[in-house]
Amino acid sequence: QVQLEESGGGLVQAGGSLRLSCVFSGRTINNYAMAWFRQAPGKQREFVAAMWRSGESANYADSVKGRFTMSRDNAGNIFYLQMDSLKPEDTAVYYCASTLGIISARAPHYDYWGRGTQVTVSS
């Protein structure tokens, strides 16, 4: 059974940076596509970024393109979300997710989820 655990959230001022990590366990990470989603209070969970199994390319939501970078370390069973130039509207609980299939921007597409890590950006 795949298990995911996020870390790295916290409180940061607008313009600052954070790096989220997601530790993958239970299976071979090389076979799984990975993604990050976020959910702000009172809002639906929204897509942030997704990366193919190979790690060669990633897709990003327009709202984070150019500011966030997703990467993965298959040898270390971990993937990351580097968040720069943070804005108050980035405040949310961030979740990592994975699936054996192709990547998607739709949350139901993913089979496994972490519990989330809170990111708060102050103005």
Short mmCIF file of C-alpha atoms in Angstrom, two decimals, residues 5 8-9 15 27 33 35 37-38 40 42 47 55-56 64 68-69 83 91-92 95 98 105-106 109 112:
data_model
loop_
_atom_site.label_atom_id
_atom_site.label_comp_id
_atom_site.label_asym_id
_atom_site.label_seq_id
_atom_site.Cartn_x
_atom_site.Cartn_y
_atom_site.Cartn_z
CA GLU A 5 3.65 12.08 4.01
CA GLY A 8 7.77 21.64 5.09
CA GLY A 9 4.73 23.82 5.52
CA GLY A 15 7.56 37.20 -1.31
CA ARG A 27 5.89 0.69 -3.54
CA ALA A 33 3.08 9.87 -11.35
CA ALA A 35 1.08 15.70 -8.02
CA PHE A 37 -2.93 19.97 -4.80
CA ARG A 38 -4.05 22.62 -2.34
CA ALA A 40 -7.99 26.86 1.03
CA GLY A 42 -14.19 27.20 2.01
CA PHE A 47 -4.46 21.41 -8.83
CA GLY A 55 10.53 13.29 -13.82
CA GLU A 56 11.48 14.89 -17.11
CA VAL A 64 1.73 29.14 -9.82
CA PHE A 68 6.62 26.98 -8.13
CA THR A 69 8.87 24.14 -9.22
CA MET A 83 7.51 27.64 -3.78
CA THR A 91 -2.37 30.12 1.72
CA ALA A 92 -3.87 26.62 1.88
CA TYR A 95 -1.48 17.74 -0.38
CA SER A 98 0.13 9.76 -6.61
CA ALA A 105 -5.15 18.04 -13.03
CA ARG A 106 -8.23 16.28 -11.62
CA HIS A 109 -7.63 10.74 -10.84
CA TYR A 112 -3.16 7.94 -2.91
#
